[in-house]
Amino acid sequence: MDQKGFRRGSFQSATSDEDMLEVAGASMDFSMGDDDPPLDREMGGFSSYNGGGMNGTSAMMDFLEEPLPGVGTYEDFNTIDWVREKSRDRDRHREITNRSKESTWALLHSVSDAFSGWLLMLLIGLLAGSLAGLIDISAHWMTDLKEGVCLAGFWFNHEHCCWKSNTTFTDRDKCPEWKSWSQLILGHGEGAFAYILNYLMYVIWALMFSLLAVLLVKGFAPYACGSGIPEIKTILSGFIIRGYLGKWTLVIKTITLVLAVSSGLSLGKEGPLVHVACCCGNILCHLFTKYRKNEALRREVLSAAAAAGVSVAFGAPIGGVLFSLEEVSYYFPLKTLWRSFFAALVAAFTLRSINPFGNSRLVLFYVEFHMPWHLLELVPFILLGIFGGLWGAFFIRSNIAWCRRRKTTRLGKYPVLEVIVVTAITAILAFPNEYTRMSTSELISELFNDCGILDSSKLCEYVNDFNSTKGDDLPDRAAGPGVYTAMWQLALALIMKVFITIFTFGMKVPSGLFIPSMAVGAIAGRLLGVAVEQLAFYHHDWAIFSGWCSQGADCITPGLYAMVGAAACLGGVTRMTVSLVVIMFELTGGLEYIVPLMAAAMTSKWVADAIGREGIYDAHIRLNGYPFLEAKEEFSHKTRAMDVMRPRKNDPPLTVITQDTMTVEDVETIVTSTTYSGYPVVVSRASQRLVGFVLRRDLIISIENARKKQDGIVSTSIICFTDYCPPLPPSSPSVLKLRSILDLSPFTVTDETPMEIVVDIFRKLGLRQCLVTHNGKLLGIITKKDVLKHIAQMANQDPDSILFN
Amino acid sequence: LFPQAPRMFTQSSRNSVSPVLLLVLLSCVLCPPAQASKSSEDIRCKCICPPYRNISGHIYNKNVSQKDCNCLHVVEPMPVPGNDVEAYCLLCECKYEERSTTTIKVIIIIYLSVVGALLLYMAFLVLVDPLIRKPDPYTQPLHNEEDSEDAHSLAAVPSLAGARANTVLERVEGAQQRWKRQVQEQRKTVFDRHKMLS
């Protein structure tokens, strides 16, 4: 079967793992869907689904006073019913409020119920912050492990190893406790042989880390690969992916993220941190009944957790909330705004107290200068914006093409080999150039840095005129030889990063996109900044410069150009707007640079949108065929509901269930012979007047349960969906009453309703299906998948690419 | 509805006790690193002084508290004569830094032990597990289509819901089997059928 074909060519022990695992049949076990704990057998009576039609204390409850465990839950890869979940929550809340007037205990319960949301946010913030601290410290250490080891304690990275010893001004990195690998093995660090040994050790460590990462992902939690943000977007719009936010995924994602980042691959950790934070949110939801049982409320918690994730990645709580609002969430009610901010703040505070970078900063590339900029500099900033937009569009196109190739051809059959090859190429190309050898965060930090007299890096090797130095405010100077070397090295680094990131994003290790895009933008920005600075220095008498940039003044700040370039490239790829600007200005700690950042971000978004409509995450959603109904685009075609509904003209008529004339056997036949996820219930086949809608999963569970537990239910028992079942002769078997699982208020539209309105209804209410009537009679059904296929068809895309049901 | 009320309350009180417990646990774990041992080796004042006239640049480190972290206390021996000290000190930049070596050590050791444990578990699953588990000739063939799940659910009795595992070992084994099946499903979805996460 599949297994034998897969064994060919892949890493042996990994696939033999598959063969060894026992698979004892795939019977559907409703109570243990994923790592969710088993459903409570004591689901209170108030959570019975009533669809908003009847009130919770309906007197005609039949023997099913307690809904069965499993009723009201969803299968994997299905969409939730937002309306049902929200009405269940309102009922539960009403119940608690009504009961709170009775006793003090009930009052305390209602208070604790209201308070539970805040407690959950606090816990999510704490856990996300701690995990981010663990990831930061471990990644920092393991990145340096490729180059050497600290003799004073192997757990110190380079910076901490040299913390106590006295370093010289020019050689700030060298100290006796830190030994590079060639120094350790050979005894000395100079010479060609030592260089080759260092090179070899670097490549070997990189390969080891990435191999370990991909093996762990493949062996324990295959859902932990990739960025996670497209899937989280889909989950937050109502899709169910069991196990995607589970315990094992959390553990493996945290561990392998560190390994992937340390192996020198061109990826970042911001996107995966959002996934990690959402896993924390999902796992902590299980502690509170209110959030465990209700999928809609849980998604609000996940929105807040995503905000906490971005907040710890960038040290930007406000930016995190805005990112969650703009990019990740689908429905974002107002109360989630305040709670997200709270969670983000707690997470940032926790991370600060763990202090991963040793100076109370949250991010490695925090910028501290506040130099003014001139209006004429907007021209190069807009140029950077155009570059960012062009690069973003180019990256999205090529990355999607490469991922599509990975999905459809034989390339996808060798994931472990692919990771190893890409790591080897990255490591071999990265080592010779010092700007690619250092970790990308350090590179960005160095590029953002404004050169003062205290800096001795190659990038700051300007020709100094000591007589004119006044304090730390250096004028624009001519570039020394170090700067020229740095420029062409940076240009090579730029080319390498532009191309290697295309192949890295989407591999089967956790990979993020933010840091590589910011690195590309920062390099481009710094190059442009130094060019403009030298132009202003050598030609200070030109008309454009003479007004504001006289000789001896410090007017151009290349570090600012790097920052603006980073924002432009990030905006071009992800198409973020407000959240990008807010994250960037929270990184710099000042409002001076808002105008350049906005100019660059807007330009880059316009240029990128002119070339391709979608950001990278939406493009990946479309590539994978997730059933995500895009909330931002207008549907502008003149089709009507009858053009989209099923059954079409030549199809067999709609499969319906009658309210009180079908037997158990009939219904079972219908359920086994079709694969629909729900069936309309009508008064009779002749009249086709609508009674309600019943879900497949609920039907299956109820019938099975009735067959086992209830007396007298046989295949010829009548199923009755009404309050008052028709009287039967005494010799016939007892009636199976299933009114409690019937949705009495399904949404209907008439067949002449324009599709614009139908799409709007689906978006705004979060429907799964909508019934179509004509002159009051049931005619057909429109499901979310039909809507998605129709939109794809209208946009001339392949409607068969919508894979999930 | 009402007979279920006391059950519901005990269940919800249990549920509100466990998050509080978790909070206490988390704070116990986080407090020691947060109040990091302010041992003398973990704080320093770092002064960077650039090249000045004919004096080369130098970096000075000293274990002083935050109020003493300025050029006059840290830069010793002062390389310039008395009247130049002020000009020299204006160029120097002094920063107070602290770190927690305990936090770093603890976190790295936790991380390495988790990685080691996972590696051992993976080795166990690949090498040892198939040897101790007798190969079962009656294992059902793997169902590749998920559409057949519903049909089977109506026809076949779910084999897991029936027998309640008695001993701890059997329960652990049952949980492990379920987990393995889940991972296999996930692996098929992501790696084989490329349905997700490409």
mmCIF file with all atom_site columns, N, CA and C in Angstrom, chain B residues 95-130:
data_model
loop_
_atom_site.group_PDB
_atom_site.id
_atom_site.type_symbol
_atom_site.label_atom_id
_atom_site.label_alt_id
_atom_site.label_comp_id
_atom_site.label_asym_id
_atom_site.label_entity_id
_atom_site.label_seq_id
_atom_site.pdbx_PDB_ins_code
_atom_site.Cartn_x
_atom_site.Cartn_y
_atom_site.Cartn_z
_atom_site.occupancy
_atom_site.B_iso_or_equiv
_atom_site.pdbx_formal_charge
_atom_site.auth_seq_id
_atom_site.auth_comp_id
_atom_site.auth_asym_id
_atom_site.auth_atom_id
_atom_site.pdbx_PDB_model_num
ATOM 1   N N  . LYS B 1 95  ? 27.075 51.683 30.951 1.00 0.00 ? 95  LYS B N  1
ATOM 2   C CA . LYS B 1 95  ? 25.763 51.023 31.020 1.00 0.00 ? 95  LYS B CA 1
ATOM 3   C C  . LYS B 1 95  ? 25.760 50.023 32.143 1.00 0.00 ? 95  LYS B C  1
ATOM 4   N N  . TYR B 1 96  ? 24.645 49.954 32.848 1.00 0.00 ? 96  TYR B N  1
ATOM 5   C CA . TYR B 1 96  ? 24.504 48.985 33.925 1.00 0.00 ? 96  TYR B CA 1
ATOM 6   C C  . TYR B 1 96  ? 23.816 47.752 33.362 1.00 0.00 ? 96  TYR B C  1
ATOM 7   N N  . GLU B 1 97  ? 24.418 46.594 33.550 1.00 0.00 ? 97  GLU B N  1
ATOM 8   C CA . GLU B 1 97  ? 23.816 45.384 32.996 1.00 0.00 ? 97  GLU B CA 1
ATOM 9   C C  . GLU B 1 97  ? 23.726 44.332 34.072 1.00 0.00 ? 97  GLU B C  1
ATOM 10  N N  . GLU B 1 98  ? 22.657 43.568 34.017 1.00 0.00 ? 98  GLU B N  1
ATOM 11  C CA . GLU B 1 98  ? 22.607 42.418 34.903 1.00 0.00 ? 98  GLU B CA 1
ATOM 12  C C  . GLU B 1 98  ? 22.043 41.224 34.160 1.00 0.00 ? 98  GLU B C  1
ATOM 13  N N  . ARG B 1 99  ? 22.407 40.070 34.626 1.00 0.00 ? 99  ARG B N  1
ATOM 14  C CA . ARG B 1 99  ? 21.924 38.852 34.002 1.00 0.00 ? 99  ARG B CA 1
ATOM 15  C C  . ARG B 1 99  ? 21.725 37.832 35.105 1.00 0.00 ? 99  ARG B C  1
ATOM 16  N N  . SER B 1 100 ? 21.149 36.722 34.743 1.00 0.00 ? 100 SER B N  1
ATOM 17  C CA . SER B 1 100 ? 20.942 35.680 35.728 1.00 0.00 ? 100 SER B CA 1
ATOM 18  C C  . SER B 1 100 ? 21.521 34.386 35.211 1.00 0.00 ? 100 SER B C  1
ATOM 19  N N  . THR B 1 101 ? 22.662 34.008 35.730 1.00 0.00 ? 101 THR B N  1
ATOM 20  C CA . THR B 1 101 ? 23.290 32.778 35.244 1.00 0.00 ? 101 THR B CA 1
ATOM 21  C C  . THR B 1 101 ? 22.475 31.562 35.635 1.00 0.00 ? 101 THR B C  1
ATOM 22  N N  . THR B 1 102 ? 21.787 31.645 36.775 1.00 0.00 ? 102 THR B N  1
ATOM 23  C CA . THR B 1 102 ? 20.978 30.502 37.196 1.00 0.00 ? 102 THR B CA 1
ATOM 24  C C  . THR B 1 102 ? 19.879 30.230 36.188 1.00 0.00 ? 102 THR B C  1
ATOM 25  N N  . THR B 1 103 ? 19.205 31.315 35.751 1.00 0.00 ? 103 THR B N  1
ATOM 26  C CA . THR B 1 103 ? 18.132 31.124 34.774 1.00 0.00 ? 103 THR B CA 1
ATOM 27  C C  . THR B 1 103 ? 18.662 30.452 33.523 1.00 0.00 ? 103 THR B C  1
ATOM 28  N N  . ILE B 1 104 ? 19.795 30.959 33.045 1.00 0.00 ? 104 ILE B N  1
ATOM 29  C CA . ILE B 1 104 ? 20.343 30.418 31.804 1.00 0.00 ? 104 ILE B CA 1
ATOM 30  C C  . ILE B 1 104 ? 20.687 28.948 31.978 1.00 0.00 ? 104 ILE B C  1
ATOM 31  N N  . LYS B 1 105 ? 21.354 28.643 33.100 1.00 0.00 ? 105 LYS B N  1
ATOM 32  C CA . LYS B 1 105 ? 21.759 27.249 33.307 1.00 0.00 ? 105 LYS B CA 1
ATOM 33  C C  . LYS B 1 105 ? 20.545 26.343 33.391 1.00 0.00 ? 105 LYS B C  1
ATOM 34  N N  . VAL B 1 106 ? 19.533 26.796 34.174 1.00 0.00 ? 106 VAL B N  1
ATOM 35  C CA . VAL B 1 106 ? 18.353 25.960 34.359 1.00 0.00 ? 106 VAL B CA 1
ATOM 36  C C  . VAL B 1 106 ? 17.636 25.730 33.034 1.00 0.00 ? 106 VAL B C  1
ATOM 37  N N  . ILE B 1 107 ? 17.493 26.808 32.264 1.00 0.00 ? 107 ILE B N  1
ATOM 38  C CA . ILE B 1 107 ? 16.747 26.672 31.014 1.00 0.00 ? 107 ILE B CA 1
ATOM 39  C C  . ILE B 1 107 ? 17.480 25.777 30.029 1.00 0.00 ? 107 ILE B C  1
ATOM 40  N N  . ILE B 1 108 ? 18.785 25.950 29.908 1.00 0.00 ? 108 ILE B N  1
ATOM 41  C CA . ILE B 1 108 ? 19.516 25.116 28.960 1.00 0.00 ? 108 ILE B CA 1
ATOM 42  C C  . ILE B 1 108 ? 19.455 23.661 29.387 1.00 0.00 ? 108 ILE B C  1
ATOM 43  N N  . ILE B 1 109 ? 19.564 23.418 30.685 1.00 0.00 ? 109 ILE B N  1
ATOM 44  C CA . ILE B 1 109 ? 19.543 22.027 31.133 1.00 0.00 ? 109 ILE B CA 1
ATOM 45  C C  . ILE B 1 109 ? 18.160 21.424 30.937 1.00 0.00 ? 109 ILE B C  1
ATOM 46  N N  . ILE B 1 110 ? 17.106 22.224 31.189 1.00 0.00 ? 110 ILE B N  1
ATOM 47  C CA . ILE B 1 110 ? 15.760 21.716 30.926 1.00 0.00 ? 110 ILE B CA 1
ATOM 48  C C  . ILE B 1 110 ? 15.617 21.369 29.446 1.00 0.00 ? 110 ILE B C  1
ATOM 49  N N  . TYR B 1 111 ? 16.070 22.282 28.601 1.00 0.00 ? 111 TYR B N  1
ATOM 50  C CA . TYR B 1 111 ? 15.913 22.068 27.172 1.00 0.00 ? 111 TYR B CA 1
ATOM 51  C C  . TYR B 1 111 ? 16.644 20.816 26.725 1.00 0.00 ? 111 TYR B C  1
ATOM 52  N N  . LEU B 1 112 ? 17.897 20.671 27.178 1.00 0.00 ? 112 LEU B N  1
ATOM 53  C CA . LEU B 1 112 ? 18.660 19.506 26.737 1.00 0.00 ? 112 LEU B CA 1
ATOM 54  C C  . LEU B 1 112 ? 18.051 18.219 27.263 1.00 0.00 ? 112 LEU B C  1
ATOM 55  N N  . SER B 1 113 ? 17.509 18.257 28.466 1.00 0.00 ? 113 SER B N  1
ATOM 56  C CA . SER B 1 113 ? 16.927 17.017 28.990 1.00 0.00 ? 113 SER B CA 1
ATOM 57  C C  . SER B 1 113 ? 15.659 16.659 28.225 1.00 0.00 ? 113 SER B C  1
ATOM 58  N N  . VAL B 1 114 ? 14.865 17.682 27.822 1.00 0.00 ? 114 VAL B N  1
ATOM 59  C CA . VAL B 1 114 ? 13.670 17.359 27.043 1.00 0.00 ? 114 VAL B CA 1
ATOM 60  C C  . VAL B 1 114 ? 14.062 16.769 25.697 1.00 0.00 ? 114 VAL B C  1
ATOM 61  N N  . VAL B 1 115 ? 15.068 17.364 25.060 1.00 0.00 ? 115 VAL B N  1
ATOM 62  C CA . VAL B 1 115 ? 15.503 16.825 23.764 1.00 0.00 ? 115 VAL B CA 1
ATOM 63  C C  . VAL B 1 115 ? 16.015 15.405 23.944 1.00 0.00 ? 115 VAL B C  1
ATOM 64  N N  . GLY B 1 116 ? 16.804 15.185 25.011 1.00 0.00 ? 116 GLY B N  1
ATOM 65  C CA . GLY B 1 116 ? 17.316 13.843 25.252 1.00 0.00 ? 116 GLY B CA 1
ATOM 66  C C  . GLY B 1 116 ? 16.204 12.840 25.493 1.00 0.00 ? 116 GLY B C  1
ATOM 67  N N  . ALA B 1 117 ? 15.195 13.276 26.280 1.00 0.00 ? 117 ALA B N  1
ATOM 68  C CA . ALA B 1 117 ? 14.088 12.363 26.559 1.00 0.00 ? 117 ALA B CA 1
ATOM 69  C C  . ALA B 1 117 ? 13.338 12.007 25.279 1.00 0.00 ? 117 ALA B C  1
ATOM 70  N N  . LEU B 1 118 ? 13.133 13.026 24.427 1.00 0.00 ? 118 LEU B N  1
ATOM 71  C CA . LEU B 1 118 ? 12.416 12.757 23.178 1.00 0.00 ? 118 LEU B CA 1
ATOM 72  C C  . LEU B 1 118 ? 13.207 11.809 22.287 1.00 0.00 ? 118 LEU B C  1
ATOM 73  N N  . LEU B 1 119 ? 14.531 12.017 22.246 1.00 0.00 ? 119 LEU B N  1
ATOM 74  C CA . LEU B 1 119 ? 15.348 11.132 21.430 1.00 0.00 ? 119 LEU B CA 1
ATOM 75  C C  . LEU B 1 119 ? 15.294 9.698  21.940 1.00 0.00 ? 119 LEU B C  1
ATOM 76  N N  . LEU B 1 120 ? 15.346 9.572  23.264 1.00 0.00 ? 120 LEU B N  1
ATOM 77  C CA . LEU B 1 120 ? 15.271 8.225  23.830 1.00 0.00 ? 120 LEU B CA 1
ATOM 78  C C  . LEU B 1 120 ? 13.928 7.582  23.516 1.00 0.00 ? 120 LEU B C  1
ATOM 79  N N  . TYR B 1 121 ? 12.868 8.369  23.631 1.00 0.00 ? 121 TYR B N  1
ATOM 80  C CA . TYR B 1 121 ? 11.551 7.824  23.366 1.00 0.00 ? 121 TYR B CA 1
ATOM 81  C C  . TYR B 1 121 ? 11.426 7.405  21.908 1.00 0.00 ? 121 TYR B C  1
ATOM 82  N N  . MET B 1 122 ? 12.014 8.225  21.027 1.00 0.00 ? 122 MET B N  1
ATOM 83  C CA . MET B 1 122 ? 11.940 7.891  19.612 1.00 0.00 ? 122 MET B CA 1
ATOM 84  C C  . MET B 1 122 ? 12.709 6.606  19.339 1.00 0.00 ? 122 MET B C  1
ATOM 85  N N  . ALA B 1 123 ? 13.897 6.485  19.964 1.00 0.00 ? 123 ALA B N  1
ATOM 86  C CA . ALA B 1 123 ? 14.672 5.260  19.799 1.00 0.00 ? 123 ALA B CA 1
ATOM 87  C C  . ALA B 1 123 ? 13.900 4.063  20.335 1.00 0.00 ? 123 ALA B C  1
ATOM 88  N N  . PHE B 1 124 ? 13.248 4.270  21.474 1.00 0.00 ? 124 PHE B N  1
ATOM 89  C CA . PHE B 1 124 ? 12.448 3.197  22.051 1.00 0.00 ? 124 PHE B CA 1
ATOM 90  C C  . PHE B 1 124 ? 11.342 2.760  21.103 1.00 0.00 ? 124 PHE B C  1
ATOM 91  N N  . LEU B 1 125 ? 10.638 3.746  20.535 1.00 0.00 ? 125 LEU B N  1
ATOM 92  C CA . LEU B 1 125 ? 9.520  3.411  19.661 1.00 0.00 ? 125 LEU B CA 1
ATOM 93  C C  . LEU B 1 125 ? 9.983  2.687  18.407 1.00 0.00 ? 125 LEU B C  1
ATOM 94  N N  . VAL B 1 126 ? 11.155 3.091  17.927 1.00 0.00 ? 126 VAL B N  1
ATOM 95  C CA . VAL B 1 126 ? 11.590 2.507  16.673 1.00 0.00 ? 126 VAL B CA 1
ATOM 96  C C  . VAL B 1 126 ? 12.237 1.158  16.878 1.00 0.00 ? 126 VAL B C  1
ATOM 97  N N  . LEU B 1 127 ? 13.045 1.047  17.930 1.00 0.00 ? 127 LEU B N  1
ATOM 98  C CA . LEU B 1 127 ? 13.832 -0.174 18.089 1.00 0.00 ? 127 LEU B CA 1
ATOM 99  C C  . LEU B 1 127 ? 13.198 -1.164 19.051 1.00 0.00 ? 127 LEU B C  1
ATOM 100 N N  . VAL B 1 128 ? 12.860 -0.683 20.266 1.00 0.00 ? 128 VAL B N  1
ATOM 101 C CA . VAL B 1 128 ? 12.517 -1.641 21.315 1.00 0.00 ? 128 VAL B CA 1
ATOM 102 C C  . VAL B 1 128 ? 11.057 -2.049 21.252 1.00 0.00 ? 128 VAL B C  1
ATOM 103 N N  . ASP B 1 129 ? 10.195 -1.114 20.946 1.00 0.00 ? 129 ASP B N  1
ATOM 104 C CA . ASP B 1 129 ? 8.755  -1.382 21.029 1.00 0.00 ? 129 ASP B CA 1
ATOM 105 C C  . ASP B 1 129 ? 8.285  -2.530 20.146 1.00 0.00 ? 129 ASP B C  1
ATOM 106 N N  . PRO B 1 130 ? 8.699  -2.568 18.889 1.00 0.00 ? 130 PRO B N  1
ATOM 107 C CA . PRO B 1 130 ? 8.209  -3.685 18.080 1.00 0.00 ? 130 PRO B CA 1
ATOM 108 C C  . PRO B 1 130 ? 8.703  -5.038 18.557 1.00 0.00 ? 130 PRO B C  1
#
